[in-house]
Amino acid sequence: MKPLRVRYARIERVVSKLLENFNVTELPVPIDRIVRGLGIVVQSGDLGDVSGLLARSADKTTIGVNSKHPRTRQRFTIAHEFAHFILHDGIVSHFDKEYRVNFRSAESSQGTSIEEMEANFFAATILMPREFLDRDEAWRALDSDELVQKLAARYKVSGHAMSLRLANVYNRERPF
Amino acid sequence: MSLTNLAIVLDFVTNQRDPMPDPIYAAVGALIRQRRDTIGMTQSTLAARAGVSRTSIANIERGGQAMLVHQLLNIARALKVQPVSLLPKDAPTAQPQTDVGISETVQILLGRLDTTRRRAR
């Protein structure tokens, strides 16, 4: 079954449960530990223009990530592919060239695009959890690039991802 | 996978409200309706005898509700037929399954992955 619209509330609940179950109390969020804790194999390699992949078989699930990309992007990629694993049963194998972050195309009403939006929202939510941002008073960074960069370093995400997430959480928009 | 973690995933998966259940339910629903019409029973009577609401019967006949096994058995008893006669002979499918395996592109990409243990980060 493909989702017909992005299931924001449900994704937030699932992410909260995961963070709680893996006792995540410190930053950066140990995305590798969580993913591996669910039995997924994470490997990296030179994937050319592909940022990440998910491959499910009966006995093994593999997430591949491009070793040539910055670590911050690799973390987002792992979280994004992990989202497909958790949210999208129908995806057996899949690769992503580029995230359509903050980009709504004419395909928005189609399943694939919704799935990508869900994966991006999941990745942003698990790497930059709402409760941590609130505790860090992250809204103060809304008008300060310097603070955005500091937060990005603390959460081990790109500055771009952090500024989108902040806009998402504190401006009541949904860029992811 | 630990049990709690598995539970999170399962909980998520099972909590999803399927907008349109598998087409098998439409086929079962049609057979129930056919039998009910044949013996001239109303939806309300069937509902009362099977111990479900009339709305559920309407949904089940429409194929809009994935019924449970005990409901199927109760409905069959109320309709005085063997449960198997309410099951279609072949399982209809919504669409051909294209995702039967790992795609060729992903196979190639998998070959490019470093199989040595990647350090956690």
PDB file of N, CA and C in Angstrom, chain A residues 1 4 7 10 14 17 21-22 32 36-38 42-48 50 53 55-56 62 64-65 71 74 78 86-87 89-90 92-95, chain B residues 1-2 4-9 11-13 15-20 99-106 109-110 112-121:
ATOM      1  N   MET A   1       0.826  -1.202   0.000  1.00  0.00           N
ATOM      2  CA  MET A   1       0.000   0.000   0.000  1.00  0.00           C
ATOM      3  C   MET A   1       0.861   1.252   0.000  1.00  0.00           C
ATOM      4  N   LEU A   4      -1.117   7.914   0.706  1.00  0.00           N
ATOM      5  CA  LEU A   4      -1.744   8.896  -0.177  1.00  0.00           C
ATOM      6  C   LEU A   4      -1.321  10.314   0.181  1.00  0.00           C
ATOM      7  N   ARG A   7       2.327  11.097   6.250  1.00  0.00           N
ATOM      8  CA  ARG A   7       1.746  10.792   7.557  1.00  0.00           C
ATOM      9  C   ARG A   7       2.612  11.393   8.665  1.00  0.00           C
ATOM     10  N   ARG A  10       2.054  10.245  12.462  1.00  0.00           N
ATOM     11  CA  ARG A  10       2.453   8.860  12.689  1.00  0.00           C
ATOM     12  C   ARG A  10       3.976   8.718  12.674  1.00  0.00           C
ATOM     13  N   VAL A  14       6.412   7.210  15.625  1.00  0.00           N
ATOM     14  CA  VAL A  14       7.348   6.101  15.428  1.00  0.00           C
ATOM     15  C   VAL A  14       8.759   6.521  15.812  1.00  0.00           C
ATOM     16  N   LYS A  17       9.173   6.665  19.559  1.00  0.00           N
ATOM     17  CA  LYS A  17       9.293   5.326  20.136  1.00  0.00           C
ATOM     18  C   LYS A  17      10.683   4.754  19.913  1.00  0.00           C
ATOM     19  N   ASN A  21      13.166   3.701  22.827  1.00  0.00           N
ATOM     20  CA  ASN A  21      13.605   2.322  22.967  1.00  0.00           C
ATOM     21  C   ASN A  21      15.115   2.159  22.888  1.00  0.00           C
ATOM     22  N   PHE A  22      15.755   3.043  22.150  1.00  0.00           N
ATOM     23  CA  PHE A  22      17.210   2.950  22.056  1.00  0.00           C
ATOM     24  C   PHE A  22      17.886   3.893  23.054  1.00  0.00           C
ATOM     25  N   ASP A  32      23.383   5.079  13.251  1.00  0.00           N
ATOM     26  CA  ASP A  32      23.943   3.761  12.923  1.00  0.00           C
ATOM     27  C   ASP A  32      23.544   2.708  13.955  1.00  0.00           C
ATOM     28  N   ARG A  36      21.370  -0.500  12.973  1.00  0.00           N
ATOM     29  CA  ARG A  36      21.970  -1.830  13.158  1.00  0.00           C
ATOM     30  C   ARG A  36      21.243  -2.606  14.237  1.00  0.00           C
ATOM     31  N   GLY A  37      20.716  -1.873  15.221  1.00  0.00           N
ATOM     32  CA  GLY A  37      19.981  -2.523  16.304  1.00  0.00           C
ATOM     33  C   GLY A  37      18.741  -3.233  15.799  1.00  0.00           C
ATOM     34  N   LEU A  38      18.250  -2.818  14.642  1.00  0.00           N
ATOM     35  CA  LEU A  38      17.087  -3.478  14.062  1.00  0.00           C
ATOM     36  C   LEU A  38      17.513  -4.535  13.047  1.00  0.00           C
ATOM     37  N   VAL A  42      24.619  -1.977   7.447  1.00  0.00           N
ATOM     38  CA  VAL A  42      24.941  -0.686   6.832  1.00  0.00           C
ATOM     39  C   VAL A  42      26.341  -0.767   6.232  1.00  0.00           C
ATOM     40  N   GLN A  43      26.436  -0.476   4.945  1.00  0.00           N
ATOM     41  CA  GLN A  43      27.731  -0.513   4.266  1.00  0.00           C
ATOM     42  C   GLN A  43      27.898   0.733   3.427  1.00  0.00           C
ATOM     43  N   SER A  44      29.150   1.084   3.169  1.00  0.00           N
ATOM     44  CA  SER A  44      29.376   2.245   2.317  1.00  0.00           C
ATOM     45  C   SER A  44      30.273   1.872   1.153  1.00  0.00           C
ATOM     46  N   GLY A  45      30.245   2.685   0.140  1.00  0.00           N
ATOM     47  CA  GLY A  45      31.055   2.443  -1.046  1.00  0.00           C
ATOM     48  C   GLY A  45      30.884   3.589  -2.015  1.00  0.00           C
ATOM     49  N   ASP A  46      31.709   3.590  -3.051  1.00  0.00           N
ATOM     50  CA  ASP A  46      31.597   4.650  -4.053  1.00  0.00           C
ATOM     51  C   ASP A  46      30.416   4.341  -4.965  1.00  0.00           C
ATOM     52  N   LEU A  47      29.334   5.065  -4.784  1.00  0.00           N
ATOM     53  CA  LEU A  47      28.109   4.774  -5.529  1.00  0.00           C
ATOM     54  C   LEU A  47      27.885   5.769  -6.668  1.00  0.00           C
ATOM     55  N   GLY A  48      28.934   6.506  -7.028  1.00  0.00           N
ATOM     56  CA  GLY A  48      28.788   7.466  -8.133  1.00  0.00           C
ATOM     57  C   GLY A  48      27.818   8.568  -7.777  1.00  0.00           C
ATOM     58  N   VAL A  50      24.763   8.153  -6.957  1.00  0.00           N
ATOM     59  CA  VAL A  50      23.709   7.641  -6.084  1.00  0.00           C
ATOM     60  C   VAL A  50      24.096   7.911  -4.630  1.00  0.00           C
ATOM     61  N   LEU A  53      21.021   3.475  -0.909  1.00  0.00           N
ATOM     62  CA  LEU A  53      20.147   2.422  -1.415  1.00  0.00           C
ATOM     63  C   LEU A  53      19.609   1.574  -0.268  1.00  0.00           C
ATOM     64  N   ALA A  55      18.135  -2.452   0.130  1.00  0.00           N
ATOM     65  CA  ALA A  55      17.873  -3.737  -0.515  1.00  0.00           C
ATOM     66  C   ALA A  55      17.402  -4.733   0.536  1.00  0.00           C
ATOM     67  N   ARG A  56      16.193  -5.246   0.329  1.00  0.00           N
ATOM     68  CA  ARG A  56      15.615  -6.208   1.267  1.00  0.00           C
ATOM     69  C   ARG A  56      15.580  -7.573   0.624  1.00  0.00           C
ATOM     70  N   THR A  62      19.940  -4.526   3.601  1.00  0.00           N
ATOM     71  CA  THR A  62      21.169  -3.743   3.498  1.00  0.00           C
ATOM     72  C   THR A  62      20.830  -2.295   3.167  1.00  0.00           C
ATOM     73  N   GLY A  64      22.922   0.893   1.822  1.00  0.00           N
ATOM     74  CA  GLY A  64      24.207   1.319   1.278  1.00  0.00           C
ATOM     75  C   GLY A  64      24.266   2.831   1.234  1.00  0.00           C
ATOM     76  N   VAL A  65      25.435   3.373   1.506  1.00  0.00           N
ATOM     77  CA  VAL A  65      25.579   4.821   1.522  1.00  0.00           C
ATOM     78  C   VAL A  65      26.855   5.199   0.766  1.00  0.00           C
ATOM     79  N   ARG A  71      30.075  13.221   5.813  1.00  0.00           N
ATOM     80  CA  ARG A  71      29.449  12.387   6.853  1.00  0.00           C
ATOM     81  C   ARG A  71      28.049  12.843   7.211  1.00  0.00           C
ATOM     82  N   GLN A  74      25.837  11.521   4.704  1.00  0.00           N
ATOM     83  CA  GLN A  74      25.719  10.070   4.850  1.00  0.00           C
ATOM     84  C   GLN A  74      24.727   9.717   5.954  1.00  0.00           C
ATOM     85  N   ILE A  78      21.385   7.520   5.446  1.00  0.00           N
ATOM     86  CA  ILE A  78      21.073   6.301   6.200  1.00  0.00           C
ATOM     87  C   ILE A  78      19.676   6.420   6.823  1.00  0.00           C
ATOM     88  N   ILE A  86      11.203   1.221   7.376  1.00  0.00           N
ATOM     89  CA  ILE A  86      10.171   1.241   8.421  1.00  0.00           C
ATOM     90  C   ILE A  86       8.787   1.536   7.838  1.00  0.00           C
ATOM     91  N   LEU A  87       8.725   2.490   6.921  1.00  0.00           N
ATOM     92  CA  LEU A  87       7.430   3.017   6.487  1.00  0.00           C
ATOM     93  C   LEU A  87       6.869   2.369   5.232  1.00  0.00           C
ATOM     94  N   ASP A  89       6.635  -0.805   3.190  1.00  0.00           N
ATOM     95  CA  ASP A  89       6.702  -2.251   2.988  1.00  0.00           C
ATOM     96  C   ASP A  89       6.918  -2.657   1.541  1.00  0.00           C
ATOM     97  N   GLY A  90       6.316  -1.870   0.664  1.00  0.00           N
ATOM     98  CA  GLY A  90       6.303  -2.238  -0.744  1.00  0.00           C
ATOM     99  C   GLY A  90       7.656  -2.091  -1.421  1.00  0.00           C
ATOM    100  N   VAL A  92      11.114  -3.053  -2.100  1.00  0.00           N
ATOM    101  CA  VAL A  92      12.033  -4.176  -1.901  1.00  0.00           C
ATOM    102  C   VAL A  92      13.458  -3.709  -2.137  1.00  0.00           C
ATOM    103  N   SER A  93      13.652  -3.035  -3.258  1.00  0.00           N
ATOM    104  CA  SER A  93      14.965  -2.448  -3.488  1.00  0.00           C
ATOM    105  C   SER A  93      14.761  -1.076  -4.100  1.00  0.00           C
ATOM    106  N   HIS A  94      15.686  -0.202  -3.782  1.00  0.00           N
ATOM    107  CA  HIS A  94      15.437   1.200  -4.055  1.00  0.00           C
ATOM    108  C   HIS A  94      16.758   1.943  -3.973  1.00  0.00           C
ATOM    109  N   PHE A  95      16.952   2.938  -4.827  1.00  0.00           N
ATOM    110  CA  PHE A  95      18.112   3.804  -4.637  1.00  0.00           C
ATOM    111  C   PHE A  95      17.703   5.251  -4.842  1.00  0.00           C
TER     112      PHE A  95
ATOM    113  N   MET B   1      16.937  -8.975  15.747  1.00  0.00           N
ATOM    114  CA  MET B   1      16.091  -7.855  16.144  1.00  0.00           C
ATOM    115  C   MET B   1      15.461  -8.160  17.505  1.00  0.00           C
ATOM    116  N   SER B   2      15.578  -7.221  18.437  1.00  0.00           N
ATOM    117  CA  SER B   2      15.014  -7.486  19.751  1.00  0.00           C
ATOM    118  C   SER B   2      13.485  -7.391  19.685  1.00  0.00           C
ATOM    119  N   THR B   4      11.261  -5.800  21.573  1.00  0.00           N
ATOM    120  CA  THR B   4      10.644  -4.468  21.665  1.00  0.00           C
ATOM    121  C   THR B   4      10.764  -3.726  20.345  1.00  0.00           C
ATOM    122  N   ASN B   5      11.960  -3.849  19.726  1.00  0.00           N
ATOM    123  CA  ASN B   5      12.154  -3.128  18.478  1.00  0.00           C
ATOM    124  C   ASN B   5      11.278  -3.680  17.375  1.00  0.00           C
ATOM    125  N   LEU B   6      11.181  -4.986  17.377  1.00  0.00           N
ATOM    126  CA  LEU B   6      10.302  -5.619  16.402  1.00  0.00           C
ATOM    127  C   LEU B   6       8.870  -5.129  16.631  1.00  0.00           C
ATOM    128  N   ALA B   7       8.528  -5.003  17.917  1.00  0.00           N
ATOM    129  CA  ALA B   7       7.172  -4.572  18.264  1.00  0.00           C
ATOM    130  C   ALA B   7       6.879  -3.176  17.728  1.00  0.00           C
ATOM    131  N   ILE B   8       7.873  -2.303  17.764  1.00  0.00           N
ATOM    132  CA  ILE B   8       7.674  -0.941  17.259  1.00  0.00           C
ATOM    133  C   ILE B   8       7.294  -1.001  15.787  1.00  0.00           C
ATOM    134  N   VAL B   9       8.083  -1.793  15.058  1.00  0.00           N
ATOM    135  CA  VAL B   9       7.860  -1.871  13.623  1.00  0.00           C
ATOM    136  C   VAL B   9       6.492  -2.485  13.338  1.00  0.00           C
ATOM    137  N   ASP B  11       3.920  -2.653  15.272  1.00  0.00           N
ATOM    138  CA  ASP B  11       2.875  -1.756  15.730  1.00  0.00           C
ATOM    139  C   ASP B  11       2.591  -0.721  14.647  1.00  0.00           C
ATOM    140  N   PHE B  12       3.664  -0.205  14.070  1.00  0.00           N
ATOM    141  CA  PHE B  12       3.501   0.791  13.021  1.00  0.00           C
ATOM    142  C   PHE B  12       2.775   0.205  11.825  1.00  0.00           C
ATOM    143  N   VAL B  13       3.255  -0.966  11.426  1.00  0.00           N
ATOM    144  CA  VAL B  13       2.693  -1.576  10.228  1.00  0.00           C
ATOM    145  C   VAL B  13       1.220  -1.917  10.432  1.00  0.00           C
ATOM    146  N   ASN B  15      -0.871  -0.639  12.506  1.00  0.00           N
ATOM    147  CA  ASN B  15      -1.750   0.492  12.786  1.00  0.00           C
ATOM    148  C   ASN B  15      -2.133   1.277  11.549  1.00  0.00           C
ATOM    149  N   GLN B  16      -1.542   0.915  10.444  1.00  0.00           N
ATOM    150  CA  GLN B  16      -1.857   1.656   9.241  1.00  0.00           C
ATOM    151  C   GLN B  16      -3.273   1.336   8.789  1.00  0.00           C
ATOM    152  N   ARG B  17      -4.038   2.396   8.580  1.00  0.00           N
ATOM    153  CA  ARG B  17      -5.390   2.202   8.066  1.00  0.00           C
ATOM    154  C   ARG B  17      -5.311   2.064   6.562  1.00  0.00           C
ATOM    155  N   ASP B  18      -5.585   0.872   6.120  1.00  0.00           N
ATOM    156  CA  ASP B  18      -5.517   0.634   4.700  1.00  0.00           C
ATOM    157  C   ASP B  18      -6.707   1.314   4.028  1.00  0.00           C
ATOM    158  N   PRO B  19      -6.483   2.266   3.108  1.00  0.00           N
ATOM    159  CA  PRO B  19      -7.620   2.954   2.493  1.00  0.00           C
ATOM    160  C   PRO B  19      -8.483   2.000   1.675  1.00  0.00           C
ATOM    161  N   MET B  20      -7.887   1.035   1.046  1.00  0.00           N
ATOM    162  CA  MET B  20      -8.640   0.048   0.287  1.00  0.00           C
ATOM    163  C   MET B  20      -7.987  -1.310   0.507  1.00  0.00           C
ATOM    164  N   ASP B  99       7.713  -5.633  -7.897  1.00  0.00           N
ATOM    165  CA  ASP B  99       8.839  -5.670  -6.970  1.00  0.00           C
ATOM    166  C   ASP B  99       9.106  -7.079  -6.470  1.00  0.00           C
ATOM    167  N   VAL B 100       9.352  -8.001  -7.372  1.00  0.00           N
ATOM    168  CA  VAL B 100       9.529  -9.375  -6.925  1.00  0.00           C
ATOM    169  C   VAL B 100      10.938  -9.632  -6.427  1.00  0.00           C
ATOM    170  N   GLY B 101      11.847  -8.753  -6.712  1.00  0.00           N
ATOM    171  CA  GLY B 101      13.202  -8.971  -6.230  1.00  0.00           C
ATOM    172  C   GLY B 101      13.970  -7.685  -6.217  1.00  0.00           C
ATOM    173  N   ILE B 102      15.233  -7.813  -5.980  1.00  0.00           N
ATOM    174  CA  ILE B 102      16.087  -6.642  -5.943  1.00  0.00           C
ATOM    175  C   ILE B 102      16.432  -6.266  -7.383  1.00  0.00           C
ATOM    176  N   SER B 103      16.213  -5.012  -7.707  1.00  0.00           N
ATOM    177  CA  SER B 103      16.394  -4.580  -9.090  1.00  0.00           C
ATOM    178  C   SER B 103      17.845  -4.707  -9.532  1.00  0.00           C
ATOM    179  N   GLU B 104      18.011  -4.756 -10.853  1.00  0.00           N
ATOM    180  CA  GLU B 104      19.347  -4.940 -11.416  1.00  0.00           C
ATOM    181  C   GLU B 104      20.295  -3.806 -11.003  1.00  0.00           C
ATOM    182  N   THR B 105      19.755  -2.573 -11.071  1.00  0.00           N
ATOM    183  CA  THR B 105      20.581  -1.418 -10.697  1.00  0.00           C
ATOM    184  C   THR B 105      21.076  -1.556  -9.258  1.00  0.00           C
ATOM    185  N   VAL B 106      20.154  -1.939  -8.375  1.00  0.00           N
ATOM    186  CA  VAL B 106      20.544  -2.051  -6.968  1.00  0.00           C
ATOM    187  C   VAL B 106      21.540  -3.200  -6.786  1.00  0.00           C
ATOM    188  N   LEU B 109      24.803  -1.768  -7.645  1.00  0.00           N
ATOM    189  CA  LEU B 109      25.248  -0.860  -6.583  1.00  0.00           C
ATOM    190  C   LEU B 109      25.722  -1.637  -5.364  1.00  0.00           C
ATOM    191  N   LEU B 110      25.025  -2.726  -5.049  1.00  0.00           N
ATOM    192  CA  LEU B 110      25.411  -3.553  -3.896  1.00  0.00           C
ATOM    193  C   LEU B 110      26.834  -4.069  -4.077  1.00  0.00           C
ATOM    194  N   ARG B 112      29.197  -2.569  -5.316  1.00  0.00           N
ATOM    195  CA  ARG B 112      30.185  -1.518  -5.100  1.00  0.00           C
ATOM    196  C   ARG B 112      30.401  -1.226  -3.619  1.00  0.00           C
ATOM    197  N   LEU B 113      29.591  -1.851  -2.775  1.00  0.00           N
ATOM    198  CA  LEU B 113      29.712  -1.559  -1.349  1.00  0.00           C
ATOM    199  C   LEU B 113      30.885  -2.304  -0.754  1.00  0.00           C
ATOM    200  N   ASP B 114      31.526  -1.615   0.160  1.00  0.00           N
ATOM    201  CA  ASP B 114      32.633  -2.199   0.895  1.00  0.00           C
ATOM    202  C   ASP B 114      32.041  -3.175   1.911  1.00  0.00           C
ATOM    203  N   THR B 115      32.382  -4.436   1.798  1.00  0.00           N
ATOM    204  CA  THR B 115      31.750  -5.412   2.697  1.00  0.00           C
ATOM    205  C   THR B 115      32.466  -5.529   4.032  1.00  0.00           C
ATOM    206  N   THR B 116      33.604  -4.857   4.158  1.00  0.00           N
ATOM    207  CA  THR B 116      34.238  -4.855   5.476  1.00  0.00           C
ATOM    208  C   THR B 116      33.381  -4.008   6.401  1.00  0.00           C
ATOM    209  N   ARG B 117      33.453  -4.290   7.670  1.00  0.00           N
ATOM    210  CA  ARG B 117      32.600  -3.587   8.633  1.00  0.00           C
ATOM    211  C   ARG B 117      32.865  -2.095   8.604  1.00  0.00           C
ATOM    212  N   ARG B 118      31.795  -1.365   8.444  1.00  0.00           N
ATOM    213  CA  ARG B 118      31.915   0.077   8.412  1.00  0.00           C
ATOM    214  C   ARG B 118      31.897   0.576   9.841  1.00  0.00           C
ATOM    215  N   ARG B 119      32.787   1.496  10.150  1.00  0.00           N
ATOM    216  CA  ARG B 119      32.800   1.966  11.540  1.00  0.00           C
ATOM    217  C   ARG B 119      31.561   2.833  11.816  1.00  0.00           C
ATOM    218  N   ALA B 120      31.089   2.677  13.016  1.00  0.00           N
ATOM    219  CA  ALA B 120      29.883   3.428  13.396  1.00  0.00           C
ATOM    220  C   ALA B 120      30.208   4.900  13.473  1.00  0.00           C
ATOM    221  N   ARG B 121      29.273   5.684  13.069  1.00  0.00           N
ATOM    222  CA  ARG B 121      29.487   7.122  13.164  1.00  0.00           C
ATOM    223  C   ARG B 121      28.192   7.796  13.553  1.00  0.00           C
TER     224      ARG B 121
END
